[in-house]
Short mmCIF file of C-alpha atoms in Angstrom, two decimals:
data_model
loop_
_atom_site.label_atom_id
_atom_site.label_comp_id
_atom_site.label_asym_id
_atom_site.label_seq_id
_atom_site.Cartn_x
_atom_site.Cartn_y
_atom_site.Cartn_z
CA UNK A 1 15.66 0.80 -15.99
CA UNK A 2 19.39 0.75 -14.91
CA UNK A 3 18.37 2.80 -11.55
CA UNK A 4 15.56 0.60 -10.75
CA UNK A 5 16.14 -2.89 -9.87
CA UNK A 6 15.56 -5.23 -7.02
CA UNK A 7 18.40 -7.26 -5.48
CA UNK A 8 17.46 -10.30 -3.42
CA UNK A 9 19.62 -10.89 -0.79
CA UNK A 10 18.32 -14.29 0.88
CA UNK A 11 15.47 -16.38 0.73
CA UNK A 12 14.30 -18.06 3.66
CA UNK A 13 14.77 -21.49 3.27
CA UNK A 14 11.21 -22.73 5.16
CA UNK A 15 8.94 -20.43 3.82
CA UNK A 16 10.57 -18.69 0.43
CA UNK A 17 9.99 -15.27 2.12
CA UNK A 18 12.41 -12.99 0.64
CA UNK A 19 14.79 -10.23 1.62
CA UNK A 20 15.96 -7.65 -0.81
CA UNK A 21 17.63 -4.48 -1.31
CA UNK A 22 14.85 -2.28 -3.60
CA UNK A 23 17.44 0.10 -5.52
CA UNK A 24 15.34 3.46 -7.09
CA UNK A 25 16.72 6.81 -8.31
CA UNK A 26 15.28 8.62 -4.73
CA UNK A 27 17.35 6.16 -3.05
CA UNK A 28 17.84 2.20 -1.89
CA UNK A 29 15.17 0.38 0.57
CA UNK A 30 15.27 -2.74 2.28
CA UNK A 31 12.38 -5.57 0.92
CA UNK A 32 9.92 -6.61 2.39
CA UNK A 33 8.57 -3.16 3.56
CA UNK A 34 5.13 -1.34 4.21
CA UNK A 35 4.52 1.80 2.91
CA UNK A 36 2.48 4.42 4.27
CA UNK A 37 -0.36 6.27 2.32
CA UNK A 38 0.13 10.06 1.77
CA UNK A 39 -3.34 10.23 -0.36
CA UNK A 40 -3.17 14.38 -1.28
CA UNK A 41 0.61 14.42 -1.42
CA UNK A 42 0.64 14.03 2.68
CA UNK A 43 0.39 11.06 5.74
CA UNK A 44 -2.03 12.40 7.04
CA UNK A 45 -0.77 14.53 10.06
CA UNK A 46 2.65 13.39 9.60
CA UNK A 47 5.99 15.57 8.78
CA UNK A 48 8.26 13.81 5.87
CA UNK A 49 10.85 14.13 8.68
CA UNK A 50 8.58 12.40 11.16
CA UNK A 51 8.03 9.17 8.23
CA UNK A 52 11.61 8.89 7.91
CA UNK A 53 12.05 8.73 11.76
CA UNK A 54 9.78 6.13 11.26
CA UNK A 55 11.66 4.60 9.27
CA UNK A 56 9.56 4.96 6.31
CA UNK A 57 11.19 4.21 2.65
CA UNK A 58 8.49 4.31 -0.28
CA UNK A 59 5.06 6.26 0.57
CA UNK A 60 1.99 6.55 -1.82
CA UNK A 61 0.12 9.56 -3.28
CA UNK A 62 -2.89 8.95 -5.24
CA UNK A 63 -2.65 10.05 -9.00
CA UNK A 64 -6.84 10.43 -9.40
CA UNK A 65 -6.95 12.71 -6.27
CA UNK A 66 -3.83 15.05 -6.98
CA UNK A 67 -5.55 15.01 -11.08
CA UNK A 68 -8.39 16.97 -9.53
CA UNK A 69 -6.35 18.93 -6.95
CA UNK A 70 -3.29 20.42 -7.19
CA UNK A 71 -3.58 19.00 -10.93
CA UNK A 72 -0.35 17.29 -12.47
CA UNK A 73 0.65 20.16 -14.11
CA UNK A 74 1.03 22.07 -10.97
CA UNK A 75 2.82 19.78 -9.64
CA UNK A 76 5.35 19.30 -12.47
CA UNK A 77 5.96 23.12 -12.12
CA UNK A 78 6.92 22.34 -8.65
CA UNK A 79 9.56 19.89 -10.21
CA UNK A 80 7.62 16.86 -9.32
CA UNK A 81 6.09 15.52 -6.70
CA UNK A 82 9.48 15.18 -4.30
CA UNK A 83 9.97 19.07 -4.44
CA UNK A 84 6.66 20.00 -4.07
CA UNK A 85 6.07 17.97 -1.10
CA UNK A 86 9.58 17.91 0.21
CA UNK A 87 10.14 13.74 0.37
CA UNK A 88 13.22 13.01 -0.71
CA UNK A 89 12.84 9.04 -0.35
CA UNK A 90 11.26 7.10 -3.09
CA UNK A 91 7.31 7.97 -4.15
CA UNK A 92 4.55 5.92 -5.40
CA UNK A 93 1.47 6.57 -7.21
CA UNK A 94 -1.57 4.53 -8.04
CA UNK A 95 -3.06 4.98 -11.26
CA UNK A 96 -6.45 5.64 -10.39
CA UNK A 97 -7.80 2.31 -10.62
CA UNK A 98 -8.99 1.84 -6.95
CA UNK A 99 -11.38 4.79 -7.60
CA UNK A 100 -13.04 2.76 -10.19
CA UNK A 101 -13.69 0.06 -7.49
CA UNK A 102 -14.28 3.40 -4.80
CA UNK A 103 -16.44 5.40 -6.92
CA UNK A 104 -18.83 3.23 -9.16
CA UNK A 105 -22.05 4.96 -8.09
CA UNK A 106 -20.27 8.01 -10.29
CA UNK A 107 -18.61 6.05 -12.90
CA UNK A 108 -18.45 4.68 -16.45
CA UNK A 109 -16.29 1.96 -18.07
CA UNK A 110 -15.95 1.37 -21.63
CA UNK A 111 -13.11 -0.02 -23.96
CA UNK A 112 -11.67 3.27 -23.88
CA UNK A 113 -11.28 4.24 -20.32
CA UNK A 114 -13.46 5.49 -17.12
CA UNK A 115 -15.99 8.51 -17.03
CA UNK A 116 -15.86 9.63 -13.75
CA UNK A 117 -17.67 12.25 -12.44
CA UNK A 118 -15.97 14.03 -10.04
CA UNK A 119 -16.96 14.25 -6.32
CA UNK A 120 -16.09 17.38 -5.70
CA UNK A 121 -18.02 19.80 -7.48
CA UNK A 122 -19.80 17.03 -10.19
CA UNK A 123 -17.58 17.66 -13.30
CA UNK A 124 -16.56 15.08 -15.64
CA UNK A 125 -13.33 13.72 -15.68
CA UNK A 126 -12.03 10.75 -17.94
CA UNK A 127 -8.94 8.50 -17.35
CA UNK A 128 -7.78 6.25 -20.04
CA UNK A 129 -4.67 4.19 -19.79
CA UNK A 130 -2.43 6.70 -21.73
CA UNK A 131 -4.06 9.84 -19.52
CA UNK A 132 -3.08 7.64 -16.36
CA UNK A 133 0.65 7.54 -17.53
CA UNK A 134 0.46 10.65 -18.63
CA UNK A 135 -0.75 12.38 -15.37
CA UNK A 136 1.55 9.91 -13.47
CA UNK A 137 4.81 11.35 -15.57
CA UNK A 138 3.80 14.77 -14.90
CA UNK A 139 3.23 13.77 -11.20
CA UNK A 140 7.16 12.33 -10.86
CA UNK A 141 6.99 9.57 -8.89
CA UNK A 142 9.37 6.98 -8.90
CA UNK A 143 7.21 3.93 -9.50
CA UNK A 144 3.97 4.44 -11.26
CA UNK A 145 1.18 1.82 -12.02
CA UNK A 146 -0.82 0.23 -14.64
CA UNK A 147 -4.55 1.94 -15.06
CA UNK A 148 -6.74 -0.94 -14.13
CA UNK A 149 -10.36 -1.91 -12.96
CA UNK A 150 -10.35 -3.25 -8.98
CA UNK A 151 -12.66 -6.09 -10.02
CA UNK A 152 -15.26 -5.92 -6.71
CA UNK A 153 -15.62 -8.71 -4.64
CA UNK A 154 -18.46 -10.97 -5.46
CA UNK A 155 -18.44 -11.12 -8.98
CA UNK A 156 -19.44 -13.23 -11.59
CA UNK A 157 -17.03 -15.61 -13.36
CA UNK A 158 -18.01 -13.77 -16.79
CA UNK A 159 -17.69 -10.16 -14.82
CA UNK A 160 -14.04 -11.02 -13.46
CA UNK A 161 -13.06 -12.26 -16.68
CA UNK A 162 -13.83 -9.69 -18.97
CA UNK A 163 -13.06 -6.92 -16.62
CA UNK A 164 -9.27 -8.63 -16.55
CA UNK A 165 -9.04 -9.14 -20.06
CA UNK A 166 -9.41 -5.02 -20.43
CA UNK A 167 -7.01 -4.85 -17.50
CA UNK A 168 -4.87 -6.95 -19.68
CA UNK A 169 -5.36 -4.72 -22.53
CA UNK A 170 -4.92 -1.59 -20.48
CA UNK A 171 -1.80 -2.77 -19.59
CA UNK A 172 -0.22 -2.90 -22.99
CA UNK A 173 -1.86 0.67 -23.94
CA UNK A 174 0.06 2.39 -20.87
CA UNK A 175 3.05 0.46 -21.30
CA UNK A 176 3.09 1.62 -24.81
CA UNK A 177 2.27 5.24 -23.81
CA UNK A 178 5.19 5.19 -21.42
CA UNK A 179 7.90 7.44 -21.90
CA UNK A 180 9.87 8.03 -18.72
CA UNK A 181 13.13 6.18 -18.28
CA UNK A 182 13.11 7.73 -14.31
CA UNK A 183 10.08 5.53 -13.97
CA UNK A 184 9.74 1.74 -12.83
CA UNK A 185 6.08 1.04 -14.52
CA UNK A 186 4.32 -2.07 -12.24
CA UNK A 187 1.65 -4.14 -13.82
CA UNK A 188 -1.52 -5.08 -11.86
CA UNK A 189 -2.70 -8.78 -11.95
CA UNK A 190 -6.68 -8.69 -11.69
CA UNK A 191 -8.97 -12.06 -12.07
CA UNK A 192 -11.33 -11.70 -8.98
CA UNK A 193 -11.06 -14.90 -6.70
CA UNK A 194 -10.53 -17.50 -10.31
CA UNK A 195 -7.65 -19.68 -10.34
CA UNK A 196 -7.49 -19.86 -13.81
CA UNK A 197 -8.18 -16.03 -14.43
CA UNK A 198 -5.46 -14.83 -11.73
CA UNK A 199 -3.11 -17.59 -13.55
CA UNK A 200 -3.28 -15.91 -16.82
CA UNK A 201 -3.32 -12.27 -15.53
CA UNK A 202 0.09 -12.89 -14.01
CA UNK A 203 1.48 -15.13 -16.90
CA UNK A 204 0.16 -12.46 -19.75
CA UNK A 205 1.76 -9.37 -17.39
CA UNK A 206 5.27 -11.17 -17.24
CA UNK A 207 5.19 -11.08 -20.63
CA UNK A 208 4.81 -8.00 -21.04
CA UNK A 209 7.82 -7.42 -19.24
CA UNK A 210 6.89 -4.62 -16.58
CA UNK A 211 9.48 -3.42 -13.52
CA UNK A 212 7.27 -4.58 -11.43
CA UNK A 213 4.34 -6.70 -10.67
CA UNK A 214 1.11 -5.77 -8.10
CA UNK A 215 -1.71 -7.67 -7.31
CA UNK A 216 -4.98 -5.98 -7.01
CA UNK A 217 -8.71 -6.80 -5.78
CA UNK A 218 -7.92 -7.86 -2.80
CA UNK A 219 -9.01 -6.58 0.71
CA UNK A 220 -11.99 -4.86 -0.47
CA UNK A 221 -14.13 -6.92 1.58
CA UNK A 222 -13.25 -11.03 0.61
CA UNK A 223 -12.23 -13.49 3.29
CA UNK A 224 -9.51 -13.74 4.74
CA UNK A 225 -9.00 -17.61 2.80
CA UNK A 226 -10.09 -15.66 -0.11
CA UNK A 227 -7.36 -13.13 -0.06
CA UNK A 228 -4.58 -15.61 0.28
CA UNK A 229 -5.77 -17.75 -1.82
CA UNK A 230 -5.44 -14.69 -5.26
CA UNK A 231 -1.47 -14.34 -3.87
CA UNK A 232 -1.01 -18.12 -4.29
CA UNK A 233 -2.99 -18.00 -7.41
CA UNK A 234 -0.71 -14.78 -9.00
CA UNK A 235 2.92 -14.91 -6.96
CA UNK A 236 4.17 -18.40 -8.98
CA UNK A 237 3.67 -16.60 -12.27
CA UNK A 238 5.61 -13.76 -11.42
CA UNK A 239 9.27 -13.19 -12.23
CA UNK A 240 11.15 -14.01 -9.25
CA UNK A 241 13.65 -11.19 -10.31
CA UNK A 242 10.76 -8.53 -10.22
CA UNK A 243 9.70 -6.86 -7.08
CA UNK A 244 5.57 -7.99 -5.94
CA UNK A 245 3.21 -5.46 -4.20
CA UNK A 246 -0.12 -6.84 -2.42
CA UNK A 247 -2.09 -3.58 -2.78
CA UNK A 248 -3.81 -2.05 0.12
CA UNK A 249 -2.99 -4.28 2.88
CA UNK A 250 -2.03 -3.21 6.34
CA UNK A 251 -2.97 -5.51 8.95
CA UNK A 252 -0.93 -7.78 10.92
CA UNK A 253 -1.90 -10.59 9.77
CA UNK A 254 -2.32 -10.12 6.47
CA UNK A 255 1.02 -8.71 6.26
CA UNK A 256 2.85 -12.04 7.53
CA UNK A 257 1.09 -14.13 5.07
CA UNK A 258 2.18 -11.89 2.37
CA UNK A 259 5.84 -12.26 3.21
CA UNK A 260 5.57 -15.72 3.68
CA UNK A 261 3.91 -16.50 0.07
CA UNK A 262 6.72 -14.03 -1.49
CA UNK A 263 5.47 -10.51 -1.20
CA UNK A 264 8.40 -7.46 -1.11
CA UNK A 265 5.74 -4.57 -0.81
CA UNK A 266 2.74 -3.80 1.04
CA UNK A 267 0.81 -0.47 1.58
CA UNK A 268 -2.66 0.40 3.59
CA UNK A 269 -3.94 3.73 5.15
CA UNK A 270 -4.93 1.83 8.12
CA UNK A 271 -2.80 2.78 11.06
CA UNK A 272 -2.95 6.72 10.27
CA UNK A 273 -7.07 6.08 9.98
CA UNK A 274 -7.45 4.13 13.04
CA UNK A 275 -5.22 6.42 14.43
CA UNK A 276 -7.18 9.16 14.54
CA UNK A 277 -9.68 7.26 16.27
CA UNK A 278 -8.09 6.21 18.61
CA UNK A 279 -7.31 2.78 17.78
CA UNK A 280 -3.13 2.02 18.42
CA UNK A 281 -1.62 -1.59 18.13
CA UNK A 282 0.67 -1.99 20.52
CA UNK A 283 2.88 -4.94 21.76
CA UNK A 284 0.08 -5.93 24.57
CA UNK A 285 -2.73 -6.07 21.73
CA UNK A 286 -5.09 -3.27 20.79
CA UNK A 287 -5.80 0.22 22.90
CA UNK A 288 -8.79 2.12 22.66
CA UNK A 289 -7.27 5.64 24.13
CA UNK A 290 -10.54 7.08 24.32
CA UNK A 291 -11.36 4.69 27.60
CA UNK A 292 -11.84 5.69 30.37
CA UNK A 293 -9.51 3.70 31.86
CA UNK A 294 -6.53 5.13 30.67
CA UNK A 295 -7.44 8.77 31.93
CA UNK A 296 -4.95 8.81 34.77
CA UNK A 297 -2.51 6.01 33.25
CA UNK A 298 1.39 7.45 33.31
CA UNK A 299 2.75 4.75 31.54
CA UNK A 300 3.91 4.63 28.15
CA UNK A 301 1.40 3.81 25.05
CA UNK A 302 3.69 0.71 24.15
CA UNK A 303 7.16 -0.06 26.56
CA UNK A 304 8.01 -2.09 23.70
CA UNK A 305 8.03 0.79 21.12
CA UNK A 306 10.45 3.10 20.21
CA UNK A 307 8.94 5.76 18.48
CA UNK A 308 8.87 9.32 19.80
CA UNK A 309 5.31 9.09 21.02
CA UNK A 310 6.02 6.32 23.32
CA UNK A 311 9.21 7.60 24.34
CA UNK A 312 7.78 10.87 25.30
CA UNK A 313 4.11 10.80 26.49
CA UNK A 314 1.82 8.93 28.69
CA UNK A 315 -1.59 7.24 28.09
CA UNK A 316 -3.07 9.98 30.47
CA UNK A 317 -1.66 12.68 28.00
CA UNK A 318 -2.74 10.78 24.61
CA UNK A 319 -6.25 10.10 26.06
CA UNK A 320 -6.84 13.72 26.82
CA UNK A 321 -5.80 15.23 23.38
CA UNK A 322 -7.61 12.75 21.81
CA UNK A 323 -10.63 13.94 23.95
CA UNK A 324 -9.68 16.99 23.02
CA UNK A 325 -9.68 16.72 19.37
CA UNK A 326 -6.37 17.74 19.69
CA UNK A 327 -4.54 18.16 16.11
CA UNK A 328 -1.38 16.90 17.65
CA UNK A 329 -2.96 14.07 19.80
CA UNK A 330 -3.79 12.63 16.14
CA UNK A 331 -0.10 13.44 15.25
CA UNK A 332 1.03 11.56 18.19
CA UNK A 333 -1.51 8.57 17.66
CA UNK A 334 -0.40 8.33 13.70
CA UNK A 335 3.22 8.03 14.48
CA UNK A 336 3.18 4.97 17.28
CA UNK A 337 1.03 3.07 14.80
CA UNK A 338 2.76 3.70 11.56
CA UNK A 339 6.00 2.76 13.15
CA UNK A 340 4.54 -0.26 14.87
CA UNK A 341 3.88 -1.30 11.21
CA UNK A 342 7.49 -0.51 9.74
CA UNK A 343 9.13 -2.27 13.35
CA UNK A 344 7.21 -5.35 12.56
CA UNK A 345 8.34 -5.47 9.11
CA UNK A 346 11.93 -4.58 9.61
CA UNK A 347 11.96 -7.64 12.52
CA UNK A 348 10.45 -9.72 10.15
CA UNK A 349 13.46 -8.80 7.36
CA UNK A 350 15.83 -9.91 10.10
CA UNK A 351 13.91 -13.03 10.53
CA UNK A 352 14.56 -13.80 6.99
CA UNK A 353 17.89 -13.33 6.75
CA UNK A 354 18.20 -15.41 9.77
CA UNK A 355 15.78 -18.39 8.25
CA UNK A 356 12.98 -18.51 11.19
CA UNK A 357 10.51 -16.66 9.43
CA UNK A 358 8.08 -19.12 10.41
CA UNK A 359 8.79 -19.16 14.02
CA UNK A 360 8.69 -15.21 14.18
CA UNK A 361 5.35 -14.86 11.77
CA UNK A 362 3.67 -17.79 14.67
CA UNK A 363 5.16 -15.55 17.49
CA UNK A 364 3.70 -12.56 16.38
CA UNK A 365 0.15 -13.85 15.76
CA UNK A 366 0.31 -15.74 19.01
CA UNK A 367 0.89 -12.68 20.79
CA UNK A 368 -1.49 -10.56 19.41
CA UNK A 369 -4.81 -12.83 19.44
CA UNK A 370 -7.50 -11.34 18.12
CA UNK A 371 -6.07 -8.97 15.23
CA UNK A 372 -8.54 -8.84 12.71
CA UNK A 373 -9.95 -5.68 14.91
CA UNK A 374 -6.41 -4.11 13.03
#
């Protein structure tokens, strides 16, 4: 793809943490980045002018979800997924495979796909690797992914490994079902927590010659060591030219390690969730805004910040919507933690460039303690 490409810029010379310019046909983002997660075509509670405030480039939308509700085809009448929800910044969509890790009480896996059964109303659904990429090129988004299995966390050597090899074969079916020249197509490495499994996911992917390159199974409940350990195991098989995106991961700490092993793209729907219960992280650690303690505090969420709710409102204010159940105290809640996220990133891109990557990624956790409450 001639209007899909990713442009590395500097490598820090410590840690091999890169920064990059991301270039897409909805526009050009700066790498490493975090992306928010607009599930049903929407952050939840968020404006697309409030995520680009933000500072948000890429955001997510979930290609099983939008299947059941609008459907793809509605949304290709809209003229795509940027129309019909009025982003005009570079979109991603899974492929569905996270719902075969989310939903396996109501699921089925054979050679030939996943028989779901849907949990709205029961009905059965089936996605196969061509019906992923074809649902995904009705959808529109700019970069679409590979349908996989999320292998679950424990499983058996013999489990992990033939649940990758179908990845593996997956891959090349929606690859060759793959018609779109508008769209970057990203393989997923799989391989549960196996060396040698993760090793040839990534080497067999590269191969195949995808725009991209994601690793999945990871946060869905491993270790921390764990975790870290499937990037090392995956990142030096993948092309350095190719951009690499740690799937659902959004916490601090996570994050950092990511960068430093390599990885341009990260997305979670952590801060809008913990958001909207009332969990912010701010630059003095986490706030609860539902304690008591903050009921007649008039200082800022986070003097630190500079998003609008902390330029605008007190704790005093955000505590009482929130005990409320005040639509907009969520709003308000969503868009201090989402751009606490993207600030931390975009200092860490400057970090990069600047070759203390180390020194700032040590900083950070030092400051924040206790994070894995994030």
């Amino acid at each position: 793809m001639e209007n899909f490409y990713l442009e590395i810029k500097h490598i820090d010379k410590v840690t091999g943490a890169r920064y990059g310019i991301l270039h897409t046909p909805h526009g050009d983002v700066e790498v490493p980045m975090f992306m928010p997660v607009g599930t049903l075509a929407t952050v939840k509670t968020l404006s697309p002018e409030e995520l680009k405030t933000c500072g948000a480039g890429v955001i997510l939308a979930n290609t099983y979800h939008l299947s059941i509700r609008p459907g793809e085809d509605i949304i290709a009448a809209a003229g795509g997924i940027h129309k019909f929800m009025n982003y005009d910044r570079p979109i991603l969509t899974d492929s569905g495979g996270f719902q075969v890790f989310s939903l396996a009480e109501n699921r089925k896996i054979d050679e030939t796909g996943v028989h779901f059964k849907n949990h709205l109303n029961g009905d059965k659904l089936f996605f196969s690797p061509e019906k992923a990429i074809e649902i995904q090129e009705k959808i529109g988004a700019d970069i679409i992914m590979s349908f996989d299995e999320c292998t679950p966390y424990p499983a058996t050597y013999k489990y992990a490994k033939d649940s990758m090899e179908r990845t593996l074969r997956w891959a090349q079916r929606g690859k060759d079902a793959h018609k779109s020249n508008g769209q970057a197509l990203f393989g997923i490495v799989q391989g549960g927590e196996f060396e040698d499994l993760r090793g040839q996911s990534a080497q067999a992917l590269a191969k195949m010659d995808f725009a991209g390159y994601s690793i999945g199974g990871t946060s869905i409940g491993e270790p921390k060591d764990i975790c870290f350990k499937m990037i090392d195991y995956a990142v030096k098989y993948l092309p350095a030219d190719k951009p690499r995106y740690l799937m659902g991961v959004g916490s601090i700490d996570y994050i950092l390690e990511g960068i430093g092993k390599g990885i341009d793209m990260f997305d979670c729907v952590l801060p809008t969730r913990i958001a909207r219960h009332g969990a912010l992280m701010t630059s003095g650690g986490r706030v609860n805004i539902r304690d008591a303690k903050y009921a007649s505090d008039f200082t800022p969420l986070d003097p630190e910040c500079d998003c609008y709710t902390c330029k605008n409102f007190t704790k005093a204010y955000l505590r009482h919507l929130y005990k409320c159940d005040e639509t907009f105290g969520k709003r308000l809640l969503s868009i201090h933690n989402v751009r606490f996220l993207i600030r931390m990133v975009e200092d860490a891109r400057v970090a990069i460039q600047e070759d203390r990557f180390s020194e700032y990624k040590e900083k950070v956790l030092a400051k924040y303690g206790d994070i894995r409450g994030f």
